Short mmCIF file of C-alpha atoms in Angstrom, two decimals:
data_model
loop_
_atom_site.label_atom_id
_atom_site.label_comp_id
_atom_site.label_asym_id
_atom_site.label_seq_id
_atom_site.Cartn_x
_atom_site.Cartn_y
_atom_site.Cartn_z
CA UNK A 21 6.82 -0.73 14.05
CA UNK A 22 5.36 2.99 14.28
CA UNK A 23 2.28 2.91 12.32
CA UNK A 24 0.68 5.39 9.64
CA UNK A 25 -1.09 7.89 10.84
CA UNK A 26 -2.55 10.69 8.84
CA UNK A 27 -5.98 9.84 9.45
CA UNK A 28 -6.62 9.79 13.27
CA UNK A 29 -8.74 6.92 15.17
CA UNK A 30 -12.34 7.24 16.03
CA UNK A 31 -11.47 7.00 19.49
CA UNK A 32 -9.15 10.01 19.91
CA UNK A 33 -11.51 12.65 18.64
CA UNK A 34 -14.97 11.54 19.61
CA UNK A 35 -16.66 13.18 22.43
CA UNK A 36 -16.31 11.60 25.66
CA UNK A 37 -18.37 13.46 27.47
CA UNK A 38 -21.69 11.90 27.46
CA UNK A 39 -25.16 13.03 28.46
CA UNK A 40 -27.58 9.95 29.13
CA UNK A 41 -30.88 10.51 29.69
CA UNK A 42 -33.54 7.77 30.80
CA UNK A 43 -36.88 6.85 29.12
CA UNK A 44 -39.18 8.30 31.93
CA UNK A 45 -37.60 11.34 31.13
CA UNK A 46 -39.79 14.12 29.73
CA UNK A 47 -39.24 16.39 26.98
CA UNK A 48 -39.11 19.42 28.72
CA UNK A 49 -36.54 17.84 31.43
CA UNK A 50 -34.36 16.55 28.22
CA UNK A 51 -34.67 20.29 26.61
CA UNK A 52 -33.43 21.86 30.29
CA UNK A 53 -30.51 19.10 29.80
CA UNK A 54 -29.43 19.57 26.93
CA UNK A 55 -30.02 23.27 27.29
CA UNK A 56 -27.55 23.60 31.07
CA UNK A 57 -25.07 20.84 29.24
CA UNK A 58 -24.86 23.33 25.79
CA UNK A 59 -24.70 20.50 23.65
CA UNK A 60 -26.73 18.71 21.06
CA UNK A 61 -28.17 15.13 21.78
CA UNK A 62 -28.68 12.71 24.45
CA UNK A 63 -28.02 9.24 24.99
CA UNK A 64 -30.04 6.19 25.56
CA UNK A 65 -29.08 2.73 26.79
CA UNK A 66 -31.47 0.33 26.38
CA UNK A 67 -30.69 -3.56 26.97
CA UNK A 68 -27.56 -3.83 24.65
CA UNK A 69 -28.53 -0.90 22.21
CA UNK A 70 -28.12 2.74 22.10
CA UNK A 71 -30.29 5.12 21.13
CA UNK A 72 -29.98 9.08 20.64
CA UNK A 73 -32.66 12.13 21.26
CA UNK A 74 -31.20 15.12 19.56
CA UNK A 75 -32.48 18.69 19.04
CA UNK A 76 -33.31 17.73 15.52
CA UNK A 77 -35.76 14.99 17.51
CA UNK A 78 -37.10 18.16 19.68
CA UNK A 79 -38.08 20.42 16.32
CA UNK A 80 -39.92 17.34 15.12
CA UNK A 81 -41.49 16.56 18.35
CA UNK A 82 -42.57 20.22 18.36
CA UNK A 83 -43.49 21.13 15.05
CA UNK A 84 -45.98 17.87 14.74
CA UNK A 85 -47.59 19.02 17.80
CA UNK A 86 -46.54 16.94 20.53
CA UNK A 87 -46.72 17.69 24.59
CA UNK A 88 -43.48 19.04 26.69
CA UNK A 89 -44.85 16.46 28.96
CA UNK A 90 -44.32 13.32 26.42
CA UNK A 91 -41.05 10.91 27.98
CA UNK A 92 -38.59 9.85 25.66
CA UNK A 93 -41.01 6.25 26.13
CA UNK A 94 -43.65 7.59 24.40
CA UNK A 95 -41.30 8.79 21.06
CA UNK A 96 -39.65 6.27 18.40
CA UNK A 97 -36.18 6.95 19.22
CA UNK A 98 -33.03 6.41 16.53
CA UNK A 99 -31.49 3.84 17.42
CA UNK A 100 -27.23 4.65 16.89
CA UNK A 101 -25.13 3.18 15.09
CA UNK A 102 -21.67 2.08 16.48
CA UNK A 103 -18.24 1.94 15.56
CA UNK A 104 -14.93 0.85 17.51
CA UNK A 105 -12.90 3.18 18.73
CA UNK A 106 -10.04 1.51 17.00
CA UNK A 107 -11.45 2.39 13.34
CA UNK A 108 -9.95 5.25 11.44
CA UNK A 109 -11.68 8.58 10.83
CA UNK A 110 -12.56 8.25 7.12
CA UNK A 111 -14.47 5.15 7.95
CA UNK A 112 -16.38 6.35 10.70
CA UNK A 113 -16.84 9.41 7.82
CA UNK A 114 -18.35 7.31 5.45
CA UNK A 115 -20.72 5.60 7.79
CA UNK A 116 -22.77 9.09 8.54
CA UNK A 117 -22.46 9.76 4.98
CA UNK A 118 -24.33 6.37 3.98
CA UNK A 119 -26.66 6.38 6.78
CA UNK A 120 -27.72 9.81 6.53
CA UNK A 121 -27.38 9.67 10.29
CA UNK A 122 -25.32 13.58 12.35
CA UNK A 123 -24.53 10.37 15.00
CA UNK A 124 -22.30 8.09 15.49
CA UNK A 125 -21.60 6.19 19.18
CA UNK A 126 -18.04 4.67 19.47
CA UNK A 127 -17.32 1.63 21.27
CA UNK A 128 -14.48 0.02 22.75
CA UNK A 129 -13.46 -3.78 22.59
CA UNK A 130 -16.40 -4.96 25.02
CA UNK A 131 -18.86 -2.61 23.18
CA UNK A 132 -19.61 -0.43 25.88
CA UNK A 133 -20.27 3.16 24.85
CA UNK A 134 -17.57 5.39 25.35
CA UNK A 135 -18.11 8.45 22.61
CA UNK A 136 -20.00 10.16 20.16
CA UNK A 137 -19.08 11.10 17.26
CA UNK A 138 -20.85 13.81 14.64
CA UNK A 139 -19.51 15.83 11.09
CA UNK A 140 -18.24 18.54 13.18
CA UNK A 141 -16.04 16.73 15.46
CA UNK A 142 -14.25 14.77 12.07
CA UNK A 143 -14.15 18.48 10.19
CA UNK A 144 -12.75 19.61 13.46
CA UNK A 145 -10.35 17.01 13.90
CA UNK A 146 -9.19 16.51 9.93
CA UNK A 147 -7.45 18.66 7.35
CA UNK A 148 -10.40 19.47 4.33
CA UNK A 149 -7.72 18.90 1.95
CA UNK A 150 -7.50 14.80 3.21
CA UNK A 151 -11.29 14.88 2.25
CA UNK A 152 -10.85 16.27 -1.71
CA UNK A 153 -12.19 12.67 -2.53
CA UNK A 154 -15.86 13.60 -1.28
CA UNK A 155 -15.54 17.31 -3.12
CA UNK A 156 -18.13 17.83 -5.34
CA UNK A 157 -17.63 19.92 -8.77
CA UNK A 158 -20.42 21.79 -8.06
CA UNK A 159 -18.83 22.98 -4.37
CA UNK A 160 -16.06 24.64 -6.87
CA UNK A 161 -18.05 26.13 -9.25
CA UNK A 162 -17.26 30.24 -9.60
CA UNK A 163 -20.11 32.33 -8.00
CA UNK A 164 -20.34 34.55 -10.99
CA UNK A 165 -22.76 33.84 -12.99
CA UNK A 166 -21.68 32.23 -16.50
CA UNK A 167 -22.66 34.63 -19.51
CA UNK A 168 -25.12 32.24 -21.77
CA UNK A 169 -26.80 33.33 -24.86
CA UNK A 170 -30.24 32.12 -26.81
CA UNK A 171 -30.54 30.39 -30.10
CA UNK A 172 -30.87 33.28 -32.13
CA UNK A 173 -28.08 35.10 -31.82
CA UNK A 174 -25.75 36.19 -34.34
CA UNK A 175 -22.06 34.08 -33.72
CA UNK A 176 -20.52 37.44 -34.77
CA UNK A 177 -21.58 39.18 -32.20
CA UNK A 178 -20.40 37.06 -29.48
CA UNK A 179 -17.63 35.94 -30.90
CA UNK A 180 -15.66 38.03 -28.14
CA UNK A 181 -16.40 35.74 -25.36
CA UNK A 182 -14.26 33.33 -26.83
CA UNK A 183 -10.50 34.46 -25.54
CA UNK A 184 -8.80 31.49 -24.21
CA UNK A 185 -8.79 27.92 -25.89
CA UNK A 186 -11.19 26.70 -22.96
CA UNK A 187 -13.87 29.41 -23.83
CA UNK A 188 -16.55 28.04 -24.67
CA UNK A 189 -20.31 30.38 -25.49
CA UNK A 190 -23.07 28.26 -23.86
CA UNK A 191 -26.81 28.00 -25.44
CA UNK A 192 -29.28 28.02 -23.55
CA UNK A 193 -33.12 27.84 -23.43
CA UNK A 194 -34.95 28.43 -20.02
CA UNK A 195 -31.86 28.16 -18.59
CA UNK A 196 -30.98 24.69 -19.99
CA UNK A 197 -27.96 24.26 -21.93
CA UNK A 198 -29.10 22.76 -25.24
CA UNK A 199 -25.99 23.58 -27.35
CA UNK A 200 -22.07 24.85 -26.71
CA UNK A 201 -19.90 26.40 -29.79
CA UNK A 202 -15.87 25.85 -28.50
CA UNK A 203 -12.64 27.89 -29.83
CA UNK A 204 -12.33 24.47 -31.66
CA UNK A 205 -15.65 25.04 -33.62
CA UNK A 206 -13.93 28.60 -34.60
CA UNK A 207 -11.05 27.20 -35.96
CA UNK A 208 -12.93 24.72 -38.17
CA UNK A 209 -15.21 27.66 -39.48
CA UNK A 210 -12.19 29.67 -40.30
CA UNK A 211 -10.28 26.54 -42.04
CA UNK A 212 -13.41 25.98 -44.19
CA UNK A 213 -13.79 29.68 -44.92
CA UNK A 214 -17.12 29.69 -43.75
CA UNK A 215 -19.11 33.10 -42.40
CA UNK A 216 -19.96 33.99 -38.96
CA UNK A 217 -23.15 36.25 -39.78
CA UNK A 218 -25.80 33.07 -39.17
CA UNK A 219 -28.12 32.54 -35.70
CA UNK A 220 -26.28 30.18 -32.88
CA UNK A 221 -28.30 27.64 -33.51
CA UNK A 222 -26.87 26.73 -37.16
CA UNK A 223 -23.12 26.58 -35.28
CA UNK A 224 -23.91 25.02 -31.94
CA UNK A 225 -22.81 21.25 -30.88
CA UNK A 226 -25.88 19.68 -29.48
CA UNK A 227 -26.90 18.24 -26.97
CA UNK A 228 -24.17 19.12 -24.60
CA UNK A 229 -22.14 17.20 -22.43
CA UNK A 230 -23.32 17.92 -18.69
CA UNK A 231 -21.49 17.25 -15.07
CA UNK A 232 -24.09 17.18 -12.28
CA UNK A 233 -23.68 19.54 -9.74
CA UNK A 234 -22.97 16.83 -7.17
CA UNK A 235 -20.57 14.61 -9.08
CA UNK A 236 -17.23 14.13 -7.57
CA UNK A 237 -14.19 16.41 -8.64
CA UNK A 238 -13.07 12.68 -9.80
CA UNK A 239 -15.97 11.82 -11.92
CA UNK A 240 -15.36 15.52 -13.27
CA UNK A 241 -12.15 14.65 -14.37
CA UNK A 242 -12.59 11.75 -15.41
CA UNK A 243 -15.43 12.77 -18.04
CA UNK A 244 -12.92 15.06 -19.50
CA UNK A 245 -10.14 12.62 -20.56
CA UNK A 246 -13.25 10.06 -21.51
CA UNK A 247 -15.24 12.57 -23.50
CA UNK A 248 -11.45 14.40 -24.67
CA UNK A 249 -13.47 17.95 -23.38
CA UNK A 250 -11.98 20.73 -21.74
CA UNK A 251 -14.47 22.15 -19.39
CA UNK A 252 -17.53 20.73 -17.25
CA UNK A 253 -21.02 22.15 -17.99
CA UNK A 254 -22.46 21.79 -14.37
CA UNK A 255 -26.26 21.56 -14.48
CA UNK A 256 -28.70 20.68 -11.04
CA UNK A 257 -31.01 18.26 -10.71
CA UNK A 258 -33.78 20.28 -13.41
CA UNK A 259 -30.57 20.39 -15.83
CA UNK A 260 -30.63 23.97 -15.31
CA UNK A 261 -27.19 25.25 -16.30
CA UNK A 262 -25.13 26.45 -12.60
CA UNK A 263 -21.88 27.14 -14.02
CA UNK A 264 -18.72 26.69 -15.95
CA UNK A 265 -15.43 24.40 -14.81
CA UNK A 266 -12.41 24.33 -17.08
CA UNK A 267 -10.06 21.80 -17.08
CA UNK A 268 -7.36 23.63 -16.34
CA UNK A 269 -9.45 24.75 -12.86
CA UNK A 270 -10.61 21.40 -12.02
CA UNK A 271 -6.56 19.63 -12.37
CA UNK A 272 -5.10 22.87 -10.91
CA UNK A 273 -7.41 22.29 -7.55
CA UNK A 274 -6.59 18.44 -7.60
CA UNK A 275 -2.71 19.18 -8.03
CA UNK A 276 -2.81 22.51 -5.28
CA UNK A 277 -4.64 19.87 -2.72
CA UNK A 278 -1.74 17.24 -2.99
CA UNK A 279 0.76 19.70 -2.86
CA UNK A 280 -0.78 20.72 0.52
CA UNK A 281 -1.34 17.33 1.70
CA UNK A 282 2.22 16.66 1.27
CA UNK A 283 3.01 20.24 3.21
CA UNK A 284 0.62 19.46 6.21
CA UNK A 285 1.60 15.88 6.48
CA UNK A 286 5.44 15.73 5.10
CA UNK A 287 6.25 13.90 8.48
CA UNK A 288 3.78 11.39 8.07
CA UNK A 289 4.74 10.57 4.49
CA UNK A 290 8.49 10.29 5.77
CA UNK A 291 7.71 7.99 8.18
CA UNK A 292 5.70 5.58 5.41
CA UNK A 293 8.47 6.04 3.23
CA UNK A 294 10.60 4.39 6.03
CA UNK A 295 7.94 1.67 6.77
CA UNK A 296 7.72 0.86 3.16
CA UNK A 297 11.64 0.95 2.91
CA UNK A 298 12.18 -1.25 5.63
CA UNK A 299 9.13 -3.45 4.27
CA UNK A 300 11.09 -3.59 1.14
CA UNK A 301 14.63 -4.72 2.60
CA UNK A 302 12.73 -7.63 4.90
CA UNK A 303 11.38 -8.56 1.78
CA UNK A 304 14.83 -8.94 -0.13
CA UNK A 305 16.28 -10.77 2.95
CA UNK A 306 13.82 -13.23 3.05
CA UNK A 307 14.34 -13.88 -0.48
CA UNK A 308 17.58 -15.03 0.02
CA UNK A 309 17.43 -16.83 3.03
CA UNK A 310 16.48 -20.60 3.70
CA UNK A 311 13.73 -20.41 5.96
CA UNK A 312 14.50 -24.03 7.69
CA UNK A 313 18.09 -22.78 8.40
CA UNK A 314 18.42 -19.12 8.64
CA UNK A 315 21.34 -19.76 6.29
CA UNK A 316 21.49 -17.85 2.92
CA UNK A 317 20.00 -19.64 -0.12
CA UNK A 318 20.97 -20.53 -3.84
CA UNK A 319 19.70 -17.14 -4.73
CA UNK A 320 22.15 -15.93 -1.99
CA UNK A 321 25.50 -17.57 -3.41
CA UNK A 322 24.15 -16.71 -6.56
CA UNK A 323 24.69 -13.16 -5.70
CA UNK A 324 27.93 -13.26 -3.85
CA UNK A 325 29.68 -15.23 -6.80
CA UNK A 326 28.45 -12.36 -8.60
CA UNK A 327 30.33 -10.37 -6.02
CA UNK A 328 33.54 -11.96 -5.88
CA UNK A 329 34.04 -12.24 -9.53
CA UNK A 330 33.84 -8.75 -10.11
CA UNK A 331 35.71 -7.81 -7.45
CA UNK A 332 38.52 -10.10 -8.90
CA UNK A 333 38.05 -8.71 -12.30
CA UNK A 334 37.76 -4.77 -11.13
CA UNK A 335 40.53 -5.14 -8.45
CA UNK A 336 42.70 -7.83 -9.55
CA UNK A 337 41.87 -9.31 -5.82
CA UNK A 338 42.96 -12.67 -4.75
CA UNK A 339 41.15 -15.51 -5.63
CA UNK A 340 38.14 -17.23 -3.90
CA UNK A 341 37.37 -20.83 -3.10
CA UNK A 342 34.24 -22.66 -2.73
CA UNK A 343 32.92 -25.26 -0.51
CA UNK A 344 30.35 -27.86 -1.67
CA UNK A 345 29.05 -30.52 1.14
CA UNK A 346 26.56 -33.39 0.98
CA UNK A 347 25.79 -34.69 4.07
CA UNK A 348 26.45 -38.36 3.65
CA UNK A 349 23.52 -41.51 3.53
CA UNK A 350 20.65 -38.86 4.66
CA UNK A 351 17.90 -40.58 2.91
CA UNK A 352 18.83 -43.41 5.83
CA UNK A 353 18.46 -40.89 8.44
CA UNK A 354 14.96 -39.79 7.01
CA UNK A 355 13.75 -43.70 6.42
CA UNK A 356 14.91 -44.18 9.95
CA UNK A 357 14.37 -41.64 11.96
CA UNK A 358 11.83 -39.38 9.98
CA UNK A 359 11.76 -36.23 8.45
CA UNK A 360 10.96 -34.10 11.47
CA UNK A 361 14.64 -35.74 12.96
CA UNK A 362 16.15 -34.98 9.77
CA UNK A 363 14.80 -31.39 9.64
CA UNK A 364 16.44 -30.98 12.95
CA UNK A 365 20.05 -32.16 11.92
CA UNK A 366 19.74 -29.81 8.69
CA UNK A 367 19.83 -27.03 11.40
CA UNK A 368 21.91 -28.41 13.74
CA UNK A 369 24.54 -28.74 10.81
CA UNK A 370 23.98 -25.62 9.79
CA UNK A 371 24.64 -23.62 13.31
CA UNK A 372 27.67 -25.87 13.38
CA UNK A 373 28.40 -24.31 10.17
CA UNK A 374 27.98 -20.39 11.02
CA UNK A 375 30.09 -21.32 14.03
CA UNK A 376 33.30 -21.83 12.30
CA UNK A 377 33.52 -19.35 9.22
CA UNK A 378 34.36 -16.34 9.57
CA UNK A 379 32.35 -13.26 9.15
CA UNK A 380 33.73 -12.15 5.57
CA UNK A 381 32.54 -15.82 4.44
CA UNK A 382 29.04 -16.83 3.45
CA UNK A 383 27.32 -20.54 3.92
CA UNK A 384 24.81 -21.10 2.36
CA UNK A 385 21.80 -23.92 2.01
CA UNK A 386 22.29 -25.20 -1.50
CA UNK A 387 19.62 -27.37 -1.47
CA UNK A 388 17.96 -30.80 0.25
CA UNK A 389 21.27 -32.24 2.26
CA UNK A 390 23.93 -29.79 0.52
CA UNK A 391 25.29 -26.49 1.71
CA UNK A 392 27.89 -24.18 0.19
CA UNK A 393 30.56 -22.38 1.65
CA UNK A 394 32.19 -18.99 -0.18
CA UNK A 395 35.67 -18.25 0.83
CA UNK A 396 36.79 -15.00 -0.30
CA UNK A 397 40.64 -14.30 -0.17
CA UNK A 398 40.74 -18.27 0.30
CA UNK A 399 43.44 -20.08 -2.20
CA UNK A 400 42.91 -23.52 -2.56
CA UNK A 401 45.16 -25.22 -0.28
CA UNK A 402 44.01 -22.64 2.32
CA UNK A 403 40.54 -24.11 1.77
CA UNK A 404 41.36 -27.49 2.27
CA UNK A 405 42.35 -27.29 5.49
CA UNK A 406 39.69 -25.62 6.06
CA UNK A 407 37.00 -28.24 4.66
CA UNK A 408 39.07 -30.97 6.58
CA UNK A 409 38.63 -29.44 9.89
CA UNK A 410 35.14 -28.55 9.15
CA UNK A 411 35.08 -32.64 8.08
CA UNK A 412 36.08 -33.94 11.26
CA UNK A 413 34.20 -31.46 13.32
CA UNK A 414 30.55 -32.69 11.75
CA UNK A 415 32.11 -36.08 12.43
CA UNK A 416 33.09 -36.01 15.75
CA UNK A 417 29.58 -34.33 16.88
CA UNK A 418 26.96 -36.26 18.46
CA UNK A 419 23.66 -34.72 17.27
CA UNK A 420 19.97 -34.98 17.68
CA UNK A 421 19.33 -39.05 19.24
CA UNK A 422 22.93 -39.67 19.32
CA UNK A 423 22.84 -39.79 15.64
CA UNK A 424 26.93 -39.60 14.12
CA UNK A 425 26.93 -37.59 10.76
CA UNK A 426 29.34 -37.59 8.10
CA UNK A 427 30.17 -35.22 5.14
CA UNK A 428 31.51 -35.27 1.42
CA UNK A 429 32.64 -32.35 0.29
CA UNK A 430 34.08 -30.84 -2.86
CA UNK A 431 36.56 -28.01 -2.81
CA UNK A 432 37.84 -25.47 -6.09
CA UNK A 433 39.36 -21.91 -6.63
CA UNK A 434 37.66 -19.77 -8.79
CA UNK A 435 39.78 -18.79 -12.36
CA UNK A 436 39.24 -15.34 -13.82
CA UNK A 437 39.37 -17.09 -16.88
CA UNK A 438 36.54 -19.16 -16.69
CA UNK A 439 32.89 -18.97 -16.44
CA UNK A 440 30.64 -18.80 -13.19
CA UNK A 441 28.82 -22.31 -15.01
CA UNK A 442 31.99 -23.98 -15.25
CA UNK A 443 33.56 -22.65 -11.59
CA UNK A 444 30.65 -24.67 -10.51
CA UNK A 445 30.68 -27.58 -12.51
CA UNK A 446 34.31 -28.45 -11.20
CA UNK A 447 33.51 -28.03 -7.41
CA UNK A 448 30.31 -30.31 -8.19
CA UNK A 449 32.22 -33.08 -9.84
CA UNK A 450 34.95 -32.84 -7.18
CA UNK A 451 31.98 -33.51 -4.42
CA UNK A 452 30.94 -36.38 -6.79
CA UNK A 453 33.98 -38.05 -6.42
CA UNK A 454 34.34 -37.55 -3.05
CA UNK A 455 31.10 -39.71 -2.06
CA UNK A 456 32.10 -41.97 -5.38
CA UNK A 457 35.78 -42.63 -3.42
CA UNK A 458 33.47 -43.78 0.05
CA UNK A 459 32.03 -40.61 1.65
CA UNK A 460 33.40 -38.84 4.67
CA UNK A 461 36.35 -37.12 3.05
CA UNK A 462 37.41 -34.04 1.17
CA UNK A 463 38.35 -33.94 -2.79
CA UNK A 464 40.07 -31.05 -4.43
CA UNK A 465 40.25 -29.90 -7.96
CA UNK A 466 43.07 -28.66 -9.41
CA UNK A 467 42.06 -28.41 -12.67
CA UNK A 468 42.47 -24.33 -12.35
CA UNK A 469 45.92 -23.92 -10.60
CA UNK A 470 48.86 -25.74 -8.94
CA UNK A 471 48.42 -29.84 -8.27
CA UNK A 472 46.77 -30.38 -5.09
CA UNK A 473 46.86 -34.08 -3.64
CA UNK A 474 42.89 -35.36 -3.13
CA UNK A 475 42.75 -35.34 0.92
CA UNK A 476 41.67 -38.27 2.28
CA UNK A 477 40.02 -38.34 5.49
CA UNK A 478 42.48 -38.11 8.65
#
């Protein structure tokens, strides 16, 4: 089965060309390394660990005063953490994330290095739109810088500001939001007649509802539908205001980054359609099929009497019949023999079974000992003869152990007057009388068409 893959493995992207360096090494022979190589780090094997010197390591080497002479022996080196090569993208992503680490060594099944991975390899390697989870609201904020007003202005002189029903005129003092006056506030003053000629302050909502700058576009809009707002107040860390996000901004980003997920990755999303379809029809088969047997189950004949009914009703079609068998004194064989033997002749009946109907007929497991057998375009005499052979074939079989095996079975034609319940009720009692009258023989009913004869065994 071809396996979903919009996120790539670890393996496939990481760099594979490593540079290793050795702890007698000195820091000026690492620096002319890394500087012929053009890259960024080192490695470091050290029993069964790796370690990394990168040129963030160098600028801290130098900047605390240390020696060009010092080897890598003398310096606390980081030690790296690993991940298989096997893993998928966004969890090697979330590792540097939580770690705080630009490094990340990749491993294959016998944990022998093999890679490195950093931020710029998975940004190289994966669409930003697949990564909208780890956008912050403050990374969409608008660069212009949102118009704020003090306390003590007059509302009627900013009234302007307010043109859309997101508007919103922000108070501020030292560039803290400490109150917010919405289109909504408007329409209340206007509904209650009231004057717009008094300071800010005596209007304003307070305190405000903030967003932190780094809070997820998720969290963002999440605090709307909690809070029922219809913008984010971003503030940093000092609660300084940054900027303005309306709600109609923050679900029109979230809806325009699906849309191009779906675009770059419509193949993808086809193909898990088709793994979840096939998923789905794997699941329905197995819910109608015996698992000891392979052979369909009571759900199963369920379904096709459902089938066959209508078809008779819609189409006027010729009748059905139905088979019900009871394998006779099986209780014996499992005292006897045991239920692993008995397990085995259930199957070994039921092969014997798919082995003589035809393909436009349907046997089924109906539970413990009995099976069922739908005959479509099957009269009733027609199924007789059919049960009778099927009778003397079970009987004449030698199966698991030499055991013999012998079979009761009950045979009736469905009538488009009657009910499903009943149809079965009369095959049932005609499979009751068949073992009542001494086993090994087949018993018709008649009770929905022409007299047929019970058939005794040949």
């Amino acid at each position: 089965m071809t396996e979903f893959t919009i996120f790539p493995t670890v393996g496939s992207i990481a760099q594979k060309q490593l540079l290793r360096a050795t702890l007698n090494m000195t820091i000026r022979s690492v620096s002319q390394l890394i500087d012929q190589h053009n890259v960024s780090s080192v490695v470091l094997e050290i029993g069964d660990e790796y370690f990394v010197f990168s040129v963030e390591d160098l600028l801290r080497h130098l900047h605390a005063g240390g020696s060009n002479d010092a080897t890598l022996a003398e310096l606390t080196l980081r030690k790296m953490t690993c991940v298989f090569e096997n893993e998928r993208i966004l969890t090697a992503f979330e590792i540097l994330e939580n770690n705080g680490d630009r490094y990340l060594g990749v491993v294959d099944s016998a944990e022998s290095l093999v890679g490195i991975l950093t931020d710029t390899d998975i940004l190289s390697a994966v669409d930003p739109t697949v990564l909208v989870q780890k956008k912050t609201i403050g990374e969409l904020v608008t660069r212009i810088e949102p118009v704020t007003f003090t306390a003590d202005w007059i509302l009627d002189d900013v009234l302007n500001h307010l043109q859309k029903m997101e508007d919103s005129i922000i108070v501020v003092e030292a560039k803290i939001p400490i109150g917010i006056i919405t289109t909504k506030d408007i329409f209340k003053l206007i509904s209650a007649a009231d004057t717009t000629d008094r300071p800010l302050r005596e209007y304003m909502t307070s305190p405000v509802i903030t967003t932190q700058v780094s809070s997820t576009i998720q969290d963002a809009l999440a605090q709307l539908k909690t809070c029922h707002i219809k913008r984010s107040i971003v503030v940093n860390l000092e609660n300084q205001l940054v900027g303005v996000v309306t709600q109609s901004e923050l679900v029109g980003f979230a809806y325009g980054t699906w849309i191009d997920l779906i675009k770059h990755h419509a193949g993808e999303l086809k193909e898990l359609v088709a793994i979840l379809d096939a998923k789905a029809k794997g699941f329905e088969k197995s819910s109608l099929t015996d698992p000891l047997t392979g052979l369909g189950n009571r759900r199963m004949l369920d379904k096709r009497l459902a089938d066959e009914i209508g078809r008779m009703r819609r189409y006027d079609a010729p009748a059905f019949s139905l088979l019900l068998l009871d394998i006779d004194f099986f209780k014996h064989i499992n005292d006897t023999h045991g239920h692993l033997i008995g397990d085995e002749i259930l199957k070994a009946i039921s092969l014997k079974l798919m082995s003589v109907v035809r393909c436009s007929d349907d046997a089924i497991r109906w539970g413990g000992e009995e099976f069922a057998i739908l005959l479509p375009h099957t009269l009733l005499q027609d199924a007789v003869e059919f049960a009778n052979r099927l009778r003397t074939t079970i009987e004449d079989h030698s199966f698991v152990e030499q055991i013999q095996i012998t079979i009761s079975i009950g045979v009736g034609q469905f009538s488009i007057t009657e009910h499903e319940s009943q149809f079965l009720d009369r095959v049932d009692k005609a499979l009751y009388l068949a073992k009542h009258q001494g086993r090994n023989r087949v018993v018709a009913d008649t009770s929905s068409g022409p007299i047929q004869h019970l058939v005794m065994p040949i």
